[in-house]
Tab-separated table of C-alpha atoms and ligand atoms in Angstrom:
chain	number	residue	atom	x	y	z
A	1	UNK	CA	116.052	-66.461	-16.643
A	2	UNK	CA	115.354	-66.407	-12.769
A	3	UNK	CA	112.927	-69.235	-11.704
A	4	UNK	CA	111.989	-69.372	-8.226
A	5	UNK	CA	110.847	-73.064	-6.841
A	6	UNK	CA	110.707	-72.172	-3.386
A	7	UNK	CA	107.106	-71.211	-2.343
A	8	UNK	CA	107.508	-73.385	0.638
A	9	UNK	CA	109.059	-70.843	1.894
A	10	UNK	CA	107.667	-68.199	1.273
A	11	UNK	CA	105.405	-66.665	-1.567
A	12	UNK	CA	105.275	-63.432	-3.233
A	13	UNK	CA	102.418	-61.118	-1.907
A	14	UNK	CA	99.649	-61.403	-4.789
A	15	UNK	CA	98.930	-57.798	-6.877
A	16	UNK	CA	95.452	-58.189	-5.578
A	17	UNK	CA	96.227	-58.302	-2.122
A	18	UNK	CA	99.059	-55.370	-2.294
A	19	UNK	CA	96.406	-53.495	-3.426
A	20	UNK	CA	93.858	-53.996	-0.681
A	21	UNK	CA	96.767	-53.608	1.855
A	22	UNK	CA	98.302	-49.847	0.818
A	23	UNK	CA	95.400	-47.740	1.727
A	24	UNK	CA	95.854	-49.461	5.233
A	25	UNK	CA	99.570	-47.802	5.261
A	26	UNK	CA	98.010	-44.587	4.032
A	27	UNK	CA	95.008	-42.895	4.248
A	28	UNK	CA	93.190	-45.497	6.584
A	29	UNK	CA	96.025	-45.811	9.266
A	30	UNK	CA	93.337	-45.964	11.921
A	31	UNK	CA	93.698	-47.775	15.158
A	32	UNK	CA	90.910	-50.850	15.089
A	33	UNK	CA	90.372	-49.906	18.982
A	34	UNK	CA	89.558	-46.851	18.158
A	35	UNK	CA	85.810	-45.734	18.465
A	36	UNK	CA	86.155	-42.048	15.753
A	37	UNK	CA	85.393	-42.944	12.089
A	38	UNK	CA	89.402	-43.917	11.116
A	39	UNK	CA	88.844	-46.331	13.912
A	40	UNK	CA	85.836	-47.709	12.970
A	41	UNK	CA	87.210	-47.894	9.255
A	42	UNK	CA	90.068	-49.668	10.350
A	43	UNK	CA	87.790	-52.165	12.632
A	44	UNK	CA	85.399	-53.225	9.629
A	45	UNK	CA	88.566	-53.682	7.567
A	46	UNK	CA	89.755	-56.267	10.145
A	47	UNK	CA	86.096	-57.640	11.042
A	48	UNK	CA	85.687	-58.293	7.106
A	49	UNK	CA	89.467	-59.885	6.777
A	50	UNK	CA	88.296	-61.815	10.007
A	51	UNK	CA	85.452	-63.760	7.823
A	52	UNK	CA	87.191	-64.198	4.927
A	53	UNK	CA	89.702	-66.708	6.921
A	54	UNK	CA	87.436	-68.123	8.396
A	55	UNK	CA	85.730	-68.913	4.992
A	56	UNK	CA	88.876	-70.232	4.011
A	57	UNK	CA	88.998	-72.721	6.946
A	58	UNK	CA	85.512	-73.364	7.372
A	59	UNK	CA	85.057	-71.558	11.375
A	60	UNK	CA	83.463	-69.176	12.330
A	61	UNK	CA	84.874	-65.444	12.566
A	62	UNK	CA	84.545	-65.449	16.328
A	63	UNK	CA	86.936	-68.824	16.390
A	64	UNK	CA	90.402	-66.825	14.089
A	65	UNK	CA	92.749	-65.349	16.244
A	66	UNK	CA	95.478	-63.279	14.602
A	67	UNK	CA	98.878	-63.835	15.537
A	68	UNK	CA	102.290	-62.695	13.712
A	69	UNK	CA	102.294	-65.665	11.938
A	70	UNK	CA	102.857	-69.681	11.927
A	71	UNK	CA	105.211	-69.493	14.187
A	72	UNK	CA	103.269	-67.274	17.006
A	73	UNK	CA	99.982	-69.404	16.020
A	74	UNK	CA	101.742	-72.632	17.091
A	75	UNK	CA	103.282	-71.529	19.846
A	76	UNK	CA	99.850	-70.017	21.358
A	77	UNK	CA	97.772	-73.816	20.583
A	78	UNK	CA	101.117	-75.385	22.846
A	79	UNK	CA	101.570	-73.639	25.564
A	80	UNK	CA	98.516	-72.051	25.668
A	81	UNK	CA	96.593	-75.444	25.457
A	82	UNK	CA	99.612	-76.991	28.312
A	83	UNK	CA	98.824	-73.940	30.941
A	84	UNK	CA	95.444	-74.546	31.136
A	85	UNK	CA	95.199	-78.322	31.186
A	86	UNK	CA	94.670	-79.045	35.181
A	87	UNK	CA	96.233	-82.167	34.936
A	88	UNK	CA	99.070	-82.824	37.952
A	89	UNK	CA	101.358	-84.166	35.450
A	90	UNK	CA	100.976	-83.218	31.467
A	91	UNK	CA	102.253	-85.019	28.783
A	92	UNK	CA	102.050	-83.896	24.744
A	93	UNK	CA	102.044	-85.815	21.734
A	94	UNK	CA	104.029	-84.684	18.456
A	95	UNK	CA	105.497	-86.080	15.498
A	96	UNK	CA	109.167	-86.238	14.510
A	97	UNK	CA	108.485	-84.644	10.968
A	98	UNK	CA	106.960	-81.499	12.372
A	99	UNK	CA	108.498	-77.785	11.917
A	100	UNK	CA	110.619	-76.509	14.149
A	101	UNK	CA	107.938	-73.956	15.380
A	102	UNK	CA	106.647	-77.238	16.866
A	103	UNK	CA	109.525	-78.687	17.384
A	104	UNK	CA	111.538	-76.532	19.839
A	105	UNK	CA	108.900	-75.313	21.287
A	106	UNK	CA	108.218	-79.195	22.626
A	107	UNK	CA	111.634	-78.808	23.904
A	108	UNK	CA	111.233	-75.658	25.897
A	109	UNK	CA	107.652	-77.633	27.500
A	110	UNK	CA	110.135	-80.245	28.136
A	111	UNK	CA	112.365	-78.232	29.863
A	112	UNK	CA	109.317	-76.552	31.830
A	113	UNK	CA	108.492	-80.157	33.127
A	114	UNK	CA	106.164	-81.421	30.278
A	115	UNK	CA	106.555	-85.143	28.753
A	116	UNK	CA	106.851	-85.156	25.289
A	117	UNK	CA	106.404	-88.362	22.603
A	118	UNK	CA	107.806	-87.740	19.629
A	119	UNK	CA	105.842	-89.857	17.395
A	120	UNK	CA	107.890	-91.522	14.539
A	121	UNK	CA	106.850	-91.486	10.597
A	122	UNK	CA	106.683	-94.235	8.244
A	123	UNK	CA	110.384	-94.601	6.223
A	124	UNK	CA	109.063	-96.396	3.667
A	125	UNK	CA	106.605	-97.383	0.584
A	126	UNK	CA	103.566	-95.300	-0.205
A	127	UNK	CA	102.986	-94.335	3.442
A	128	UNK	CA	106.692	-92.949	3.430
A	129	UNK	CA	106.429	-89.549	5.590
A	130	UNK	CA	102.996	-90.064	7.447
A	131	UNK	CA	102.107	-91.579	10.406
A	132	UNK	CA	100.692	-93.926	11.197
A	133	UNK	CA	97.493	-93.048	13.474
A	134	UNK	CA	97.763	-96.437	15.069
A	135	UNK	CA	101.141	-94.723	16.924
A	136	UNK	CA	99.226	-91.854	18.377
A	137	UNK	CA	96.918	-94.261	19.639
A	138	UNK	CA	99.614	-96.233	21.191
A	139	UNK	CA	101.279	-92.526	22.706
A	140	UNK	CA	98.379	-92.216	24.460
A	141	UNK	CA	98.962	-91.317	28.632
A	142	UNK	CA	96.288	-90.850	31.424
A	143	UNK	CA	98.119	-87.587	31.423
A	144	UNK	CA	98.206	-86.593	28.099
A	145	UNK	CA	96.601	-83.324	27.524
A	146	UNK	CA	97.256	-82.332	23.774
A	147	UNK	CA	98.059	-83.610	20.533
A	148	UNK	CA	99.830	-81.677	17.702
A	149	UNK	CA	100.423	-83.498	14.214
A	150	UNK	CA	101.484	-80.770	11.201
A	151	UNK	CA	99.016	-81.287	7.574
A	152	UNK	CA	101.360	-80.431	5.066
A	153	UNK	CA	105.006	-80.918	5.622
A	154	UNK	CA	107.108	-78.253	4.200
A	155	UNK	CA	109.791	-80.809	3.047
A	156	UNK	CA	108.073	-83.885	1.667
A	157	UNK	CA	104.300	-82.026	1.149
A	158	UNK	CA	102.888	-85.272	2.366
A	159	UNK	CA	99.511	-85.007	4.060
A	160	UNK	CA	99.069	-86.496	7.207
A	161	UNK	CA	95.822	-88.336	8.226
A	162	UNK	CA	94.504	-85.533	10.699
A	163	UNK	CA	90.887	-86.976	10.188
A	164	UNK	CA	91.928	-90.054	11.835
A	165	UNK	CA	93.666	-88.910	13.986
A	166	UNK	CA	91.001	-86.679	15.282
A	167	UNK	CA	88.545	-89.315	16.429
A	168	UNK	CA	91.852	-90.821	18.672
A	169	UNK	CA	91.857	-87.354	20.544
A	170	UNK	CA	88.685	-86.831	20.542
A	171	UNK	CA	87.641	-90.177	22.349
A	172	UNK	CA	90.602	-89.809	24.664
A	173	UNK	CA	89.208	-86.391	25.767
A	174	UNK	CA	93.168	-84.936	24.678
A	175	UNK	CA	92.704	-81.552	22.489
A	176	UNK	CA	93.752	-81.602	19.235
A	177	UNK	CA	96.278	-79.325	17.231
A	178	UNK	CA	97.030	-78.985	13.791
A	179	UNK	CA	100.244	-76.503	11.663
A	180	UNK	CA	98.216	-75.781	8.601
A	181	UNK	CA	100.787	-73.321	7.675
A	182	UNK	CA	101.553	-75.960	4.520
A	183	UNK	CA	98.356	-76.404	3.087
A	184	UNK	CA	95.960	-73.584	3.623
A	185	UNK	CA	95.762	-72.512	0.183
A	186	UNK	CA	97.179	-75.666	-1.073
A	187	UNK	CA	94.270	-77.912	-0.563
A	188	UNK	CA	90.732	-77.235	0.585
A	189	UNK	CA	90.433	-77.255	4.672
A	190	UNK	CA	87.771	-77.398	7.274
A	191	UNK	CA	88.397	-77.294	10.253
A	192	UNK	CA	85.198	-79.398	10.963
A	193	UNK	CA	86.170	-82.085	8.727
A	194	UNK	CA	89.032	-82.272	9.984
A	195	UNK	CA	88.067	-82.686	13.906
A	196	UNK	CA	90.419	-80.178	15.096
A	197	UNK	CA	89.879	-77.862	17.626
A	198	UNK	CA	93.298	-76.125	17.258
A	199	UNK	CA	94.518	-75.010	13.781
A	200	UNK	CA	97.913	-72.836	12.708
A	201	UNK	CA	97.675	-70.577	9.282
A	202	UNK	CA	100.528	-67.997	7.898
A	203	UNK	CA	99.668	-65.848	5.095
A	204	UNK	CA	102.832	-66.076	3.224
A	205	UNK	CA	102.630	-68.912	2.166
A	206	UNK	CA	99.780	-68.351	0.486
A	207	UNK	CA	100.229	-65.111	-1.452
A	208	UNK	CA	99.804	-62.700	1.699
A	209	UNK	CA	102.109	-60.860	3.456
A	210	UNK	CA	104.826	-62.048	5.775
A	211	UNK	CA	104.031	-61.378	10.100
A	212	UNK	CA	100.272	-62.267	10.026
A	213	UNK	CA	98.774	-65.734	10.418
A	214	UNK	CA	95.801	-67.009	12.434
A	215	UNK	CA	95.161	-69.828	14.856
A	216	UNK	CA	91.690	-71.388	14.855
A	217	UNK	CA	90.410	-71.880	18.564
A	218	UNK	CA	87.251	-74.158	18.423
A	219	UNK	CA	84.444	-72.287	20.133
A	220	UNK	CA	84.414	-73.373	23.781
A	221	UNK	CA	87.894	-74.263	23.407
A	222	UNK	CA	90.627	-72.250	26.050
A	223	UNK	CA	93.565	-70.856	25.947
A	224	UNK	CA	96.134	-69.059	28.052
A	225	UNK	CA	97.434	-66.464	26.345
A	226	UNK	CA	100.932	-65.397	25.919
A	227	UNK	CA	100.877	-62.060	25.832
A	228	UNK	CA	99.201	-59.764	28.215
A	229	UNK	CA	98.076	-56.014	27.378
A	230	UNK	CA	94.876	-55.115	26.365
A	231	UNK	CA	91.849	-56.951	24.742
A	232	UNK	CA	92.528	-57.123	21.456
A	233	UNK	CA	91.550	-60.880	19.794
A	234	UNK	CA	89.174	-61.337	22.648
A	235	UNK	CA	92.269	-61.098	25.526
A	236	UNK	CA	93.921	-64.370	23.669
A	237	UNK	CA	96.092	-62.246	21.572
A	238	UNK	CA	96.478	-58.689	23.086
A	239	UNK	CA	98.046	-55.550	21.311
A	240	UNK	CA	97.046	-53.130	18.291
A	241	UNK	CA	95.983	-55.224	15.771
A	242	UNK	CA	98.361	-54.989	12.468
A	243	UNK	CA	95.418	-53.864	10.112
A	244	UNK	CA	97.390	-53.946	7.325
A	245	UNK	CA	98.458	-57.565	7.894
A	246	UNK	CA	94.883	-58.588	8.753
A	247	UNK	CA	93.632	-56.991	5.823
A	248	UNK	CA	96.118	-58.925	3.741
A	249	UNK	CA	95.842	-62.400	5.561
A	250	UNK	CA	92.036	-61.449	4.323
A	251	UNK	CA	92.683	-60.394	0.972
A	252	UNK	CA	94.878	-63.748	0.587
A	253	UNK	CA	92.887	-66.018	2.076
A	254	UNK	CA	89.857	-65.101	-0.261
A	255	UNK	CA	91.790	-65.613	-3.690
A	256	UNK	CA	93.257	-68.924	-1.969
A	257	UNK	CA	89.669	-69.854	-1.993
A	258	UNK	CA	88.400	-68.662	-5.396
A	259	UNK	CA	91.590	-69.912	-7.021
A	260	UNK	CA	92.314	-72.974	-4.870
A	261	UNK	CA	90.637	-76.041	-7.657
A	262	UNK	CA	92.243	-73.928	-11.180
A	263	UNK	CA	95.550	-73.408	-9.217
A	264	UNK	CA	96.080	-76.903	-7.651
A	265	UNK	CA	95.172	-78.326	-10.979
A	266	UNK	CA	97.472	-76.577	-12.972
A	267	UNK	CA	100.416	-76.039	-10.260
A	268	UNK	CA	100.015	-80.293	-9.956
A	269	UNK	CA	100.576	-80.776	-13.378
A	270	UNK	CA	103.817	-78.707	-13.446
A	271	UNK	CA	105.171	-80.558	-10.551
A	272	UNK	CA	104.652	-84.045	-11.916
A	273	UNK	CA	106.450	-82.822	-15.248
A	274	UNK	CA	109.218	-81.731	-13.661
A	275	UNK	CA	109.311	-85.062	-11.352
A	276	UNK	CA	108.728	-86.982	-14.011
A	277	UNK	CA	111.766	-85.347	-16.482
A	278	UNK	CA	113.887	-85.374	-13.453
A	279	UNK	CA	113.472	-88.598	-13.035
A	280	UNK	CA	114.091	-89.679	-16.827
A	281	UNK	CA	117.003	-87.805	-16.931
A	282	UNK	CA	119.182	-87.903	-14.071
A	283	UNK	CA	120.456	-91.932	-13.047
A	284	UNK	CA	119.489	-92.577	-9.758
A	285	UNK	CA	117.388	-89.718	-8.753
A	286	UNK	CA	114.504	-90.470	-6.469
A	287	UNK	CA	111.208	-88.653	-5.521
A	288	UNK	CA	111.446	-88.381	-1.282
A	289	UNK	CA	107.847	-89.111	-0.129
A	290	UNK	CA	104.475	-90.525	-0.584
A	291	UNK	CA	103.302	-89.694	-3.809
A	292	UNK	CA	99.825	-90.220	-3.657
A	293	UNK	CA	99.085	-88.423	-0.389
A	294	UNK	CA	100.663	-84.641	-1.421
A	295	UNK	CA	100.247	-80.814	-1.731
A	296	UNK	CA	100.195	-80.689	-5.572
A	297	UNK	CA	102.808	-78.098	-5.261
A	298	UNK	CA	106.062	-80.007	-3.644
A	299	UNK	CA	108.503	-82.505	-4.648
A	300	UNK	CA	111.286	-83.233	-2.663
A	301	UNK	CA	114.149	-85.386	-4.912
A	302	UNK	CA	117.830	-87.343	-3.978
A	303	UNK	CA	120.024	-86.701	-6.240
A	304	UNK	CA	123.110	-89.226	-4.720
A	305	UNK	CA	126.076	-88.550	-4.672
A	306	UNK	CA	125.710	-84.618	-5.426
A	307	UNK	CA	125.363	-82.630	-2.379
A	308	UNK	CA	122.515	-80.290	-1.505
A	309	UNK	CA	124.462	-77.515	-1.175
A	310	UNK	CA	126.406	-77.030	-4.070
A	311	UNK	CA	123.358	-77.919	-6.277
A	312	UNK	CA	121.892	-75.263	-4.135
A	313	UNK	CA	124.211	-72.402	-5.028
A	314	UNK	CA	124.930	-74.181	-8.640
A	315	UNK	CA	121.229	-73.929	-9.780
A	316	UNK	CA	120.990	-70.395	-8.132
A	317	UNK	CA	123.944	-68.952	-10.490
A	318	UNK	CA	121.825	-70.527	-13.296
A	319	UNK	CA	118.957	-68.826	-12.412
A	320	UNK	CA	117.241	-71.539	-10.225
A	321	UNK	CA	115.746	-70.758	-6.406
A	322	UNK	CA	114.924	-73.656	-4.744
A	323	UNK	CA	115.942	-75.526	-1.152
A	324	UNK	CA	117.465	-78.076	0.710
A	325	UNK	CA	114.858	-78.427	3.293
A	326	UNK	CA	113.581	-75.933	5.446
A	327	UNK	CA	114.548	-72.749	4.781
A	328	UNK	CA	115.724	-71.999	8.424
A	329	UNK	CA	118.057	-74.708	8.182
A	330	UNK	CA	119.617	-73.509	4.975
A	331	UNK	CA	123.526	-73.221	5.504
A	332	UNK	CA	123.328	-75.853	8.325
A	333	UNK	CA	125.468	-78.723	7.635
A	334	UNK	CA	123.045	-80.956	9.464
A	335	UNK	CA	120.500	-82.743	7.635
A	336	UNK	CA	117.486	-82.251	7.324
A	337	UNK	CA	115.401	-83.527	10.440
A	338	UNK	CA	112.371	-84.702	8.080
A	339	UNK	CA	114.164	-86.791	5.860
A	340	UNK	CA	116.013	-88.741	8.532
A	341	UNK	CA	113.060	-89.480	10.597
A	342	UNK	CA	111.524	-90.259	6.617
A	343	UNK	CA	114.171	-92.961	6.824
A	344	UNK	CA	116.792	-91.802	4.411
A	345	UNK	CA	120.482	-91.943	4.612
A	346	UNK	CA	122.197	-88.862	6.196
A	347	UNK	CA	124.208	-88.702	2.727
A	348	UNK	CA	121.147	-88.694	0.633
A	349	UNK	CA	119.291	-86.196	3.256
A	350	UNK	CA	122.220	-84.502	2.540
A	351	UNK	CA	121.885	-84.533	-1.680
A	352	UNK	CA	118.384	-83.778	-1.269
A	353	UNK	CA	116.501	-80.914	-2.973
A	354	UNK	CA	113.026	-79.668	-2.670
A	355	UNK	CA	110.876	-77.981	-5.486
A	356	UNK	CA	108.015	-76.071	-4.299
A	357	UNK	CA	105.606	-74.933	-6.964
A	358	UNK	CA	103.009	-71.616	-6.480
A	359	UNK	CA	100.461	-69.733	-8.397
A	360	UNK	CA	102.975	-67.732	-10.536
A	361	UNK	CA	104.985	-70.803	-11.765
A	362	UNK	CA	104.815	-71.000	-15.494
A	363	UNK	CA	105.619	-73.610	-18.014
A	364	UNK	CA	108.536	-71.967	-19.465
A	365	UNK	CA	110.059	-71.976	-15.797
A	366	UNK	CA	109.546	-75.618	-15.681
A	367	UNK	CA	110.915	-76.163	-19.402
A	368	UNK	CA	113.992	-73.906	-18.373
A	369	UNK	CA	114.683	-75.865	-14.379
A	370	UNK	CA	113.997	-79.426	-16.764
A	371	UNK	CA	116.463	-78.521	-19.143
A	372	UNK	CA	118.835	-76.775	-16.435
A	373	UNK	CA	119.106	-79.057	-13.366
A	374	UNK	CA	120.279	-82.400	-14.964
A	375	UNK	CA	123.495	-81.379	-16.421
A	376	UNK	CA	123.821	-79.542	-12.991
A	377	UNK	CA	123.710	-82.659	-11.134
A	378	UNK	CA	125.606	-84.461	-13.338
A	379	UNK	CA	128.814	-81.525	-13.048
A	380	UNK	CA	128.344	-81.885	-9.385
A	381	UNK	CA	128.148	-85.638	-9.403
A	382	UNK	CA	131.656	-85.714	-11.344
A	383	UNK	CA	133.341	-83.402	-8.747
A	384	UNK	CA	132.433	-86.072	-6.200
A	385	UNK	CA	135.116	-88.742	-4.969
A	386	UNK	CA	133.587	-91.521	-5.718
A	387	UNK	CA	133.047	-89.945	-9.670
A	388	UNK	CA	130.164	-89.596	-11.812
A	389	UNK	CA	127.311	-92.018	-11.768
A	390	UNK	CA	127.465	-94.126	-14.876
A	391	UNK	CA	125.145	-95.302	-17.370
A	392	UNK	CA	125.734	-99.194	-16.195
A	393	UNK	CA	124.698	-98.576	-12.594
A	394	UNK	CA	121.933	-99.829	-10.976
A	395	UNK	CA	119.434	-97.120	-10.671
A	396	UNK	CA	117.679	-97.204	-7.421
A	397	UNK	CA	113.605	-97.402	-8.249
A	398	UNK	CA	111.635	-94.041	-8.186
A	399	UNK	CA	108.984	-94.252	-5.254
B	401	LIG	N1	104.837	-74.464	10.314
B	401	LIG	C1	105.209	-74.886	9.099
B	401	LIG	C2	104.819	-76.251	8.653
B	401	LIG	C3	105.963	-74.069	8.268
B	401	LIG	O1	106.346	-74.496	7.053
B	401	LIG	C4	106.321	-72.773	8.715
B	401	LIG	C5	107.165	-71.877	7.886
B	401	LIG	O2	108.029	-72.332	7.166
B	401	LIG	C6	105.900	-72.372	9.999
B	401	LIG	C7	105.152	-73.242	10.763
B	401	LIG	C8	106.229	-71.014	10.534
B	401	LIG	O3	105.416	-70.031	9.968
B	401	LIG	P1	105.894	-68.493	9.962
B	401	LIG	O4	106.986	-68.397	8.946
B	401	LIG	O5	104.669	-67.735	9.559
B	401	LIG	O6	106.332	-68.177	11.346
């Protein structure tokens, strides 16, 4: 049996969405620019995908920019917010938690001169993961010019508190960015709600294809762009538009919506199972994370004393995909970034796994990794120097 608990990473493209896409690599291959009837096919196609993410959002269609993905969409909101903030000196405000898309691209503003405050996250108790908005207040500069806190993480799946953060940036007159890329799809989003004026979206993680995302730019809200050319995306995101993509970021983003309450239901019940049976069966094993404030889809567990990588590659020869963190930091030794700053130990960062959940998981798959990944720990655990964990241990409370 193959299971595959990594939708963090990456999802497979839904059948509904392949099949809106192939007509775009055949028979419509027009150029959206265009003005001839393949043209003009190819621009409705992309017009149409247009509204249907900003449905999912809650914007309007004039406010989605399509990039090649999360990665593209964050680095636009940065440096495209920093370049046109007329500030003498500029100063950002992040959080240590975010993805690296965030996360190195801080350093390069750094290196071009920018201040950067990294803020810290909460390494403890229900809040363990978040911030706390009180530091963002408390970052705060004459010079700052932008804020950028993540929604989802992809580790933990803990939500951060974007809507109170929003007010902080808001009355400080600093624009606001948030990396979506975890939870559109995942939970509902408005971008209004929210009090964002910058927002990041990649369609594969949500059942669309990989190379498109978006990046919601508040009306009235501007941005240098990165890449010059013609005037595609209203000149903030020149070159032929990849129809295909758009019209599967589209196709995506509309079943995200219609599915979004039946999926997070059911995909939330899997996950606690397979916490909770984890948790029953395997001494010491502890859920990473707040609980309460999650994506219904992620759990991220310690296993001590059994390292993340040879569970890794021992659950994948039993049939069992998952990850030790982010998936670009897969066969890194270091750990992972997120669960440091979440206050754990490097060792249990480093015996770590994270279960990610998506709309194709079934209840077999969970019944198969439940009845799979304890005696995998427990062979792993016994290979360790310091020996198995036995029976008359103290376990270390589940938070
Ligand atoms: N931001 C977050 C939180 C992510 O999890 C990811 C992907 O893992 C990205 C950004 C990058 O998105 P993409 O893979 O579309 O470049």
């Amino acid at each position: 049996m193959r299971v595959y608990l990594d939708y963090n990473a990456t999802t497979p493209v839904a059948p509904a969405v392949l099949e809106a896409i192939l007509p775009f690599l055949g028979e419509n291959f027009g150029n959206a620019g265009s003005v001839h009837t393949p043209g003009q096919r190819a621009r409705a196609a992309v017009d149409s995908a247009r509204e249907s993410v900003a449905a999912l959002i809650g914007a309007k269609p004039t406010e989605i920019v399509f990039t090649s993905g999360g990665t593209e969409a964050d680095n636009l909101a940065l440096f495209g917010s920093v370049a046109v903030a007329t500030k003498p000196r500029k100063h950002a405000i992040t959080t240590a938690v975010e993805h690296h898309a965030i996360l190195h691209t801080c350093e390069e503003l750094k290196r071009q001169g920018i201040d950067v405050t990294v803020v810290p996250v909460r390494q403890s108790g229900e809040w363990q993961g978040i911030i706390d908005p009180k530091e963002i207040r408390r970052a705060l500069r004459p010079e700052t010019v932008l804020i950028s806190v993540m929604h989802a993480n992809n580790e933990l799946g803990v939500i951060q508190p974007i809507e109170e953060i929003a007010p902080i940036a808001a009355e400080a007159g600093v624009r606001f960015h948030c990396d979506a890329v975890q939870s559109a799809g995942k939970v509902p989003l408005d971008v209004n709600r929210l009090g964002v004026d910058l927002l990041s979206i990649s369609a594969h993680k949500f059942c669309g294809p990989k190379g498109i995302g978006a990046l919601y730019v508040r009306t009235g809200t501007s941005l240098a762009p990165r890449f010059f050319g013609g005037h595609a995306e209203r000149d903030r995101r020149p070159g032929t538009e990849n129809v295909p993509g758009i019209v599967g970021i589209g196709k995506a983003a509309e079943l995200a919506r219609d599915l979004l309450a039946e999926d997070s239901a059911r995909i939330s019940a899997f996950r606690d199972r397979l916490e909770a049976e984890l948790l029953a069966r395997i001494p010491s094993a502890r859920v990473n994370g707040a609980r309460t404030h999650r994506v219904p889809n992620t759990t991220n567990i310690s296993f001590p004393r059994a390292g993340g990588e040879a569970l890794l590659i021992s659950l994948d020869l039993q049939g069992i995909a998952c990850s030790t963190g982010a998936a670009c930091s897969s066969g890194s030794t270091e750990p992972s970034h997120v669960l440091l700053a979440a206050g754990l130990s490097r060792d249990d960062a480093r015996s770590s796994l994270r279960f990610s959940l998506g709309r194709p998981t079934t209840a077999a798959e969970i019944d198969y990794a439940i009845s799979v990944i304890p005696s995998v720990v427990e062979r792993i655990r016994s290979l360790s120097p310091r020996g198995p964990i036995t029976a008359g241990e103290p376990q270390v409370a589940a938070r």
